[in-house]
Structure formats: C-alpha cells, structure tokens
Amino acid sequence: EAGVAQSPRYKIIEKRQSVAFWCNPISGHATLYWYQQILGQGPKLLIQFQNNGVVDDSQLPKDRFSAERLKGVDSTLKIQPAKLEDSAVYLCASSYANLNTEAFFGQGTRLTVV
Amino acid sequence: EDQVTQSPEALRLQEGESSSLNCSYTVSGLRGLFWYRQDPGKGPEFLFTLYSAGEEKEKERLKATLTKKESFLHITAPKPEDSATYLCAVQGIREIKAAGNKLTFGGGTRVLVKP
C-alpha cells in the first residue's frame, strides 16, 4: 500500500514570498490533516479535512495560510506571505473515515524562510 | 482544550538499560491515545493505540500502558536502533464527531541509545 506522498521535500524562500505544498493521501482515506512541526516540538494541527470539507481550522493563521482539498483527494497548503517564524516541517497525514483509527504521516516538507 | 505533556524531554540510555517515558494528558473524554516514533527527517510512524485505562500493548522491546491520566512507554533492553523521538498524542471526544479524529501531540521524548 502506497503511503502519504508530499512534495517538495525541502523549500527555501525569502520572507514575504509565497510557497505551496502538495499532499496525496493514502487511497480511500477520507480524513486529511496538515500539521506544522517546529524544530524540537510536537506536531500542531493546522487544518483537518473530512472528504473535501473543512472540519477544524481553528489554529490556521488565516491571514496568511490557506488550504484546499479539491475532489476530496489531493490537498495543497499555501503560505502567502511567509514570515521567518513559518520555518518548520509541514506534515500531511491521512486516516480512514472512522474514529479511533490511527493517522499515517508523509515525510514532510521542510520549509526555511530567510 | 486537550493537553499532552511528555517527560523527560531527552533520555540517554546505554544499550540494554531499560527505562520508561511518560505521557500525561488532559482531555474531556478520551477516544484514544496514540504513540508514534519519529526518526530525524521523517514523518511520525504509528506504534500503538490505547483506548481505556488498564490496557497494554507490546511490540518488540516496546510496551505501552494507559491509566486515566497518563500513559507510559516502557523500553526494555533497548538497542541503538531504538534511538528516535517518541511522540504521544490524544484524540478527544468532540461535539462534531469528525473533529474527534484530531490528534493533539505532546512535545516528544528524544531517546538516544548508546552501544
């Protein structure tokens, strides 16, 4: 079974530039998450989709971050404009629709804002 | 709001020296508690799910236990390949069922096992 695919693996941008990350979840997984992991910390949820609808985006900085999941499969996360404090690893994860099921994570995209 | 605290932040062990990692949590209603392993430069890898107090799960040298307030990950006779960051996460009960899938993570425990 193919895992969660993310791209790019690494990205370096200057502050105030924009950047986009892509995620392809495990086939059949209705729930998709984007997490932000700052170095030395645990992952923090940014946004959760159930199929193509947003379930939880309470911790998404909506003035600069946006995400979409068209057709309930792939997803993109965008940052515009980027700030220095956005430097982190952005992890995509997916899980089957039912509750109490584990989430499977991709390798992540390491973003460095200079 | 769900909260998870892991201790210690870092742990240095000699090969074969058993130890335990702690995960303390606060949640209005627990759906599940998850343990993940994360290697440098990789995403978290699922290890265990625990659902109710008293439950235990084992995998090779790892054993996870759960009480109403905390979970422990016991590492028995660790090997250098057990070196990683171990993350604990909880799923809490939500009014919107689908939102109950959300994982709230602790800060992790970095484990280094020396040969």
Coordinates of C-alpha atoms in Angstrom, one line a residue:
Chain A
E1 CA 0.0 0.0 0.0
A2 CA 1.4 3.4 -1.0
G3 CA 1.9 5.9 1.8
V4 CA 1.2 9.5 2.1
A5 CA 3.1 11.4 -0.6
Q6 CA 4.3 15.0 -0.1
S7 CA 6.2 17.4 -2.2
P8 CA 8.6 19.2 -2.3
R9 CA 10.8 17.7 0.4
Y10 CA 12.7 20.9 1.0
K11 CA 12.0 24.6 0.2
I12 CA 13.9 27.7 1.0
I13 CA 12.2 31.1 0.4
E14 CA 12.7 34.7 1.4
K15 CA 10.3 36.3 3.8
R16 CA 7.2 37.8 2.2
Q17 CA 7.4 35.3 -0.7
S18 CA 4.7 32.7 -1.2
V19 CA 5.0 28.9 -1.2
A20 CA 2.8 25.9 -1.8
F21 CA 2.9 22.3 -0.6
W22 CA 1.2 19.3 -2.1
C23 CA -0.1 16.2 -0.4
N24 CA -1.6 12.9 -1.8
P25 CA -3.1 10.8 1.0
I26 CA -3.5 7.1 1.1
S27 CA -6.1 5.8 -1.2
G28 CA -9.5 5.6 0.4
H29 CA -8.7 7.8 3.4
A30 CA -11.4 10.4 3.8
T31 CA -9.7 12.4 6.5
L32 CA -6.6 14.6 5.7
Y33 CA -4.6 16.7 8.1
W34 CA -1.9 19.3 7.8
Y35 CA 0.4 19.7 10.8
Q36 CA 3.2 22.2 11.5
Q37 CA 6.2 20.9 13.4
I38 CA 8.7 23.4 14.6
L39 CA 12.1 22.1 15.5
G40 CA 12.1 20.3 18.8
Q41 CA 8.4 20.4 19.3
G42 CA 5.5 18.1 18.6
P43 CA 3.3 18.5 15.5
K44 CA 0.5 21.1 15.8
L45 CA -2.7 20.7 13.8
L46 CA -3.3 23.5 11.2
I47 CA -6.3 22.1 9.4
Q48 CA -8.4 18.9 9.1
F49 CA -10.5 17.9 6.1
Q50 CA -13.2 15.3 6.0
N51 CA -13.5 14.5 2.3
N52 CA -13.4 18.0 0.8
G53 CA -14.9 19.8 3.7
V54 CA -13.0 21.6 6.5
V55 CA -13.7 20.1 9.9
D56 CA -11.2 22.1 12.0
D57 CA -9.1 25.1 11.0
S58 CA -9.1 26.8 14.4
Q59 CA -5.3 27.0 14.6
L60 CA -4.7 28.0 10.9
P61 CA -3.4 31.6 10.6
K62 CA -5.9 32.5 8.0
D63 CA -4.4 35.9 7.2
R64 CA -1.5 34.1 5.5
F65 CA -2.3 30.4 5.3
S66 CA -4.8 28.7 3.1
A67 CA -5.6 25.1 2.2
E68 CA -7.9 23.3 -0.2
R69 CA -8.8 19.7 -0.9
L70 CA -10.4 19.6 -4.3
K71 CA -12.4 16.4 -5.1
G72 CA -11.7 15.0 -1.6
V73 CA -8.3 13.6 -2.6
D74 CA -5.2 15.7 -3.1
S75 CA -4.6 18.8 -1.0
T76 CA -2.5 21.9 -1.2
L77 CA -1.3 24.2 1.6
K78 CA -0.2 27.7 0.8
I79 CA 1.5 30.4 2.7
Q80 CA 1.4 34.0 1.4
P81 CA 3.3 36.0 2.5
A82 CA 5.8 33.9 4.5
K83 CA 7.3 35.0 7.8
L84 CA 10.5 33.9 9.4
E85 CA 8.5 32.1 12.1
D86 CA 6.9 29.9 9.5
S87 CA 10.2 27.9 9.2
A88 CA 9.1 24.4 10.2
V89 CA 8.3 21.0 8.8
Y90 CA 4.8 20.7 7.3
L91 CA 3.4 17.3 7.7
C92 CA 0.5 15.8 5.9
A93 CA -1.4 12.9 7.3
S94 CA -4.5 10.8 6.5
S95 CA -6.7 8.4 8.2
Y96 CA -9.7 6.2 7.4
A97 CA -13.1 7.9 8.0
N98 CA -13.9 6.1 11.2
L99 CA -13.0 7.4 14.6
N100 CA -10.3 5.8 16.7
T101 CA -8.1 5.0 13.7
E102 CA -4.5 6.0 13.5
A103 CA -3.2 8.7 11.2
F104 CA -0.4 7.9 8.7
F105 CA 2.1 10.6 8.0
G106 CA 4.1 11.6 5.0
Q107 CA 7.8 12.5 5.1
G108 CA 7.0 16.2 5.4
T109 CA 8.2 19.4 3.7
R110 CA 11.0 21.3 5.5
L111 CA 10.5 25.0 4.9
T112 CA 13.2 27.5 5.7
V113 CA 12.3 31.2 5.5
V114 CA 15.3 33.5 5.3
Chain B
E1 CA -8.8 22.0 25.1
D2 CA -6.8 18.8 25.0
Q3 CA -3.3 18.9 26.5
V4 CA -0.4 16.5 26.4
T5 CA 2.9 16.7 28.3
Q6 CA 5.7 14.3 27.8
S7 CA 8.7 13.7 30.1
P8 CA 11.6 13.6 30.1
E9 CA 12.4 15.8 27.1
A10 CA 15.5 13.8 26.4
L11 CA 16.8 10.4 27.6
R12 CA 20.3 8.9 27.2
L13 CA 20.5 5.2 27.7
Q14 CA 23.2 2.5 27.5
E15 CA 22.3 -0.4 25.3
G16 CA 20.3 -2.9 27.5
E17 CA 19.4 -0.2 30.0
S18 CA 15.6 -0.3 30.4
S19 CA 13.6 2.8 31.0
S20 CA 10.2 4.4 30.8
L21 CA 8.8 7.5 29.0
N22 CA 5.8 9.4 30.5
C23 CA 2.9 11.0 28.7
S24 CA 0.4 13.0 30.9
Y25 CA -2.8 14.1 29.3
T26 CA -5.9 16.2 29.9
V27 CA -8.9 15.6 27.8
S28 CA -12.6 16.0 28.3
G29 CA -13.3 12.5 27.0
L30 CA -10.6 10.1 25.7
R31 CA -11.3 8.4 22.4
G32 CA -7.7 7.1 22.1
L33 CA -4.1 7.6 23.0
F34 CA -1.5 7.1 20.3
W35 CA 2.2 6.5 20.4
Y36 CA 4.4 7.4 17.4
R37 CA 8.1 7.1 16.7
Q38 CA 9.8 9.8 14.6
D39 CA 13.3 9.4 13.1
P40 CA 15.2 12.5 12.0
G41 CA 14.0 13.9 8.7
K42 CA 10.9 11.6 8.6
G43 CA 7.3 11.8 9.5
P44 CA 5.9 10.1 12.6
E45 CA 5.4 6.4 12.4
F46 CA 2.5 4.8 14.2
L47 CA 3.3 2.4 17.1
F48 CA 0.2 1.8 19.3
T49 CA -3.3 2.9 20.1
L50 CA -4.7 2.6 23.6
Y51 CA -8.4 3.2 24.3
S52 CA -9.1 2.5 28.0
A53 CA -7.4 2.5 31.4
G54 CA -5.6 -0.7 32.1
E55 CA -4.9 -1.5 28.5
E56 CA -1.5 -2.6 27.4
K57 CA 0.1 -3.1 24.0
E58 CA 3.5 -4.6 23.1
K59 CA 5.8 -4.5 20.1
E60 CA 9.2 -6.0 20.2
R61 CA 11.1 -4.1 23.0
L62 CA 8.3 -1.5 23.5
K63 CA 5.3 -1.8 25.8
A64 CA 2.7 0.9 26.2
T65 CA 0.3 1.2 29.2
L66 CA -2.6 3.6 30.0
T67 CA -4.2 5.0 33.1
K68 CA -6.9 7.6 33.4
K69 CA -4.3 10.4 33.5
E70 CA -1.2 9.2 31.8
S71 CA 0.5 6.6 29.6
F72 CA 3.9 5.1 29.8
L73 CA 6.1 3.7 27.1
H74 CA 8.5 1.1 28.5
I75 CA 11.6 0.3 26.5
T76 CA 13.1 -3.0 27.6
A77 CA 16.8 -3.8 26.9
P78 CA 17.0 -1.1 24.2
K79 CA 19.2 -1.3 21.2
P80 CA 20.8 1.6 19.3
E81 CA 18.2 1.3 16.6
D82 CA 15.6 2.3 19.2
S83 CA 17.1 5.8 19.1
A84 CA 14.3 8.2 18.0
T85 CA 11.8 10.8 19.2
Y86 CA 8.8 9.2 20.7
L87 CA 5.6 11.2 20.4
C88 CA 2.4 10.8 22.4
A89 CA -1.0 12.1 21.1
V90 CA -4.6 12.0 22.2
Q91 CA -7.9 12.0 20.4
G92 CA -10.7 13.7 22.5
I93 CA -14.4 13.4 22.2
R94 CA -15.9 16.3 20.2
E95 CA -19.5 17.6 19.6
I96 CA -18.8 17.2 15.9
K97 CA -17.8 13.5 15.5
A98 CA -15.5 14.0 12.6
A99 CA -13.5 16.6 14.6
G100 CA -12.8 13.8 17.1
N101 CA -10.1 12.5 14.7
K102 CA -7.9 15.4 15.6
L103 CA -4.6 14.3 17.3
T104 CA -3.1 16.6 19.9
F105 CA 0.6 15.9 20.3
G106 CA 3.0 16.3 23.2
G107 CA 6.5 17.7 22.7
G108 CA 8.1 14.3 22.4
T109 CA 10.9 12.5 24.2
R110 CA 14.2 12.2 22.3
V111 CA 15.8 8.9 23.1
L112 CA 19.4 8.1 22.4
V113 CA 20.7 4.6 23.0
K114 CA 24.4 4.2 23.0
P115 CA 26.2 0.9 22.2

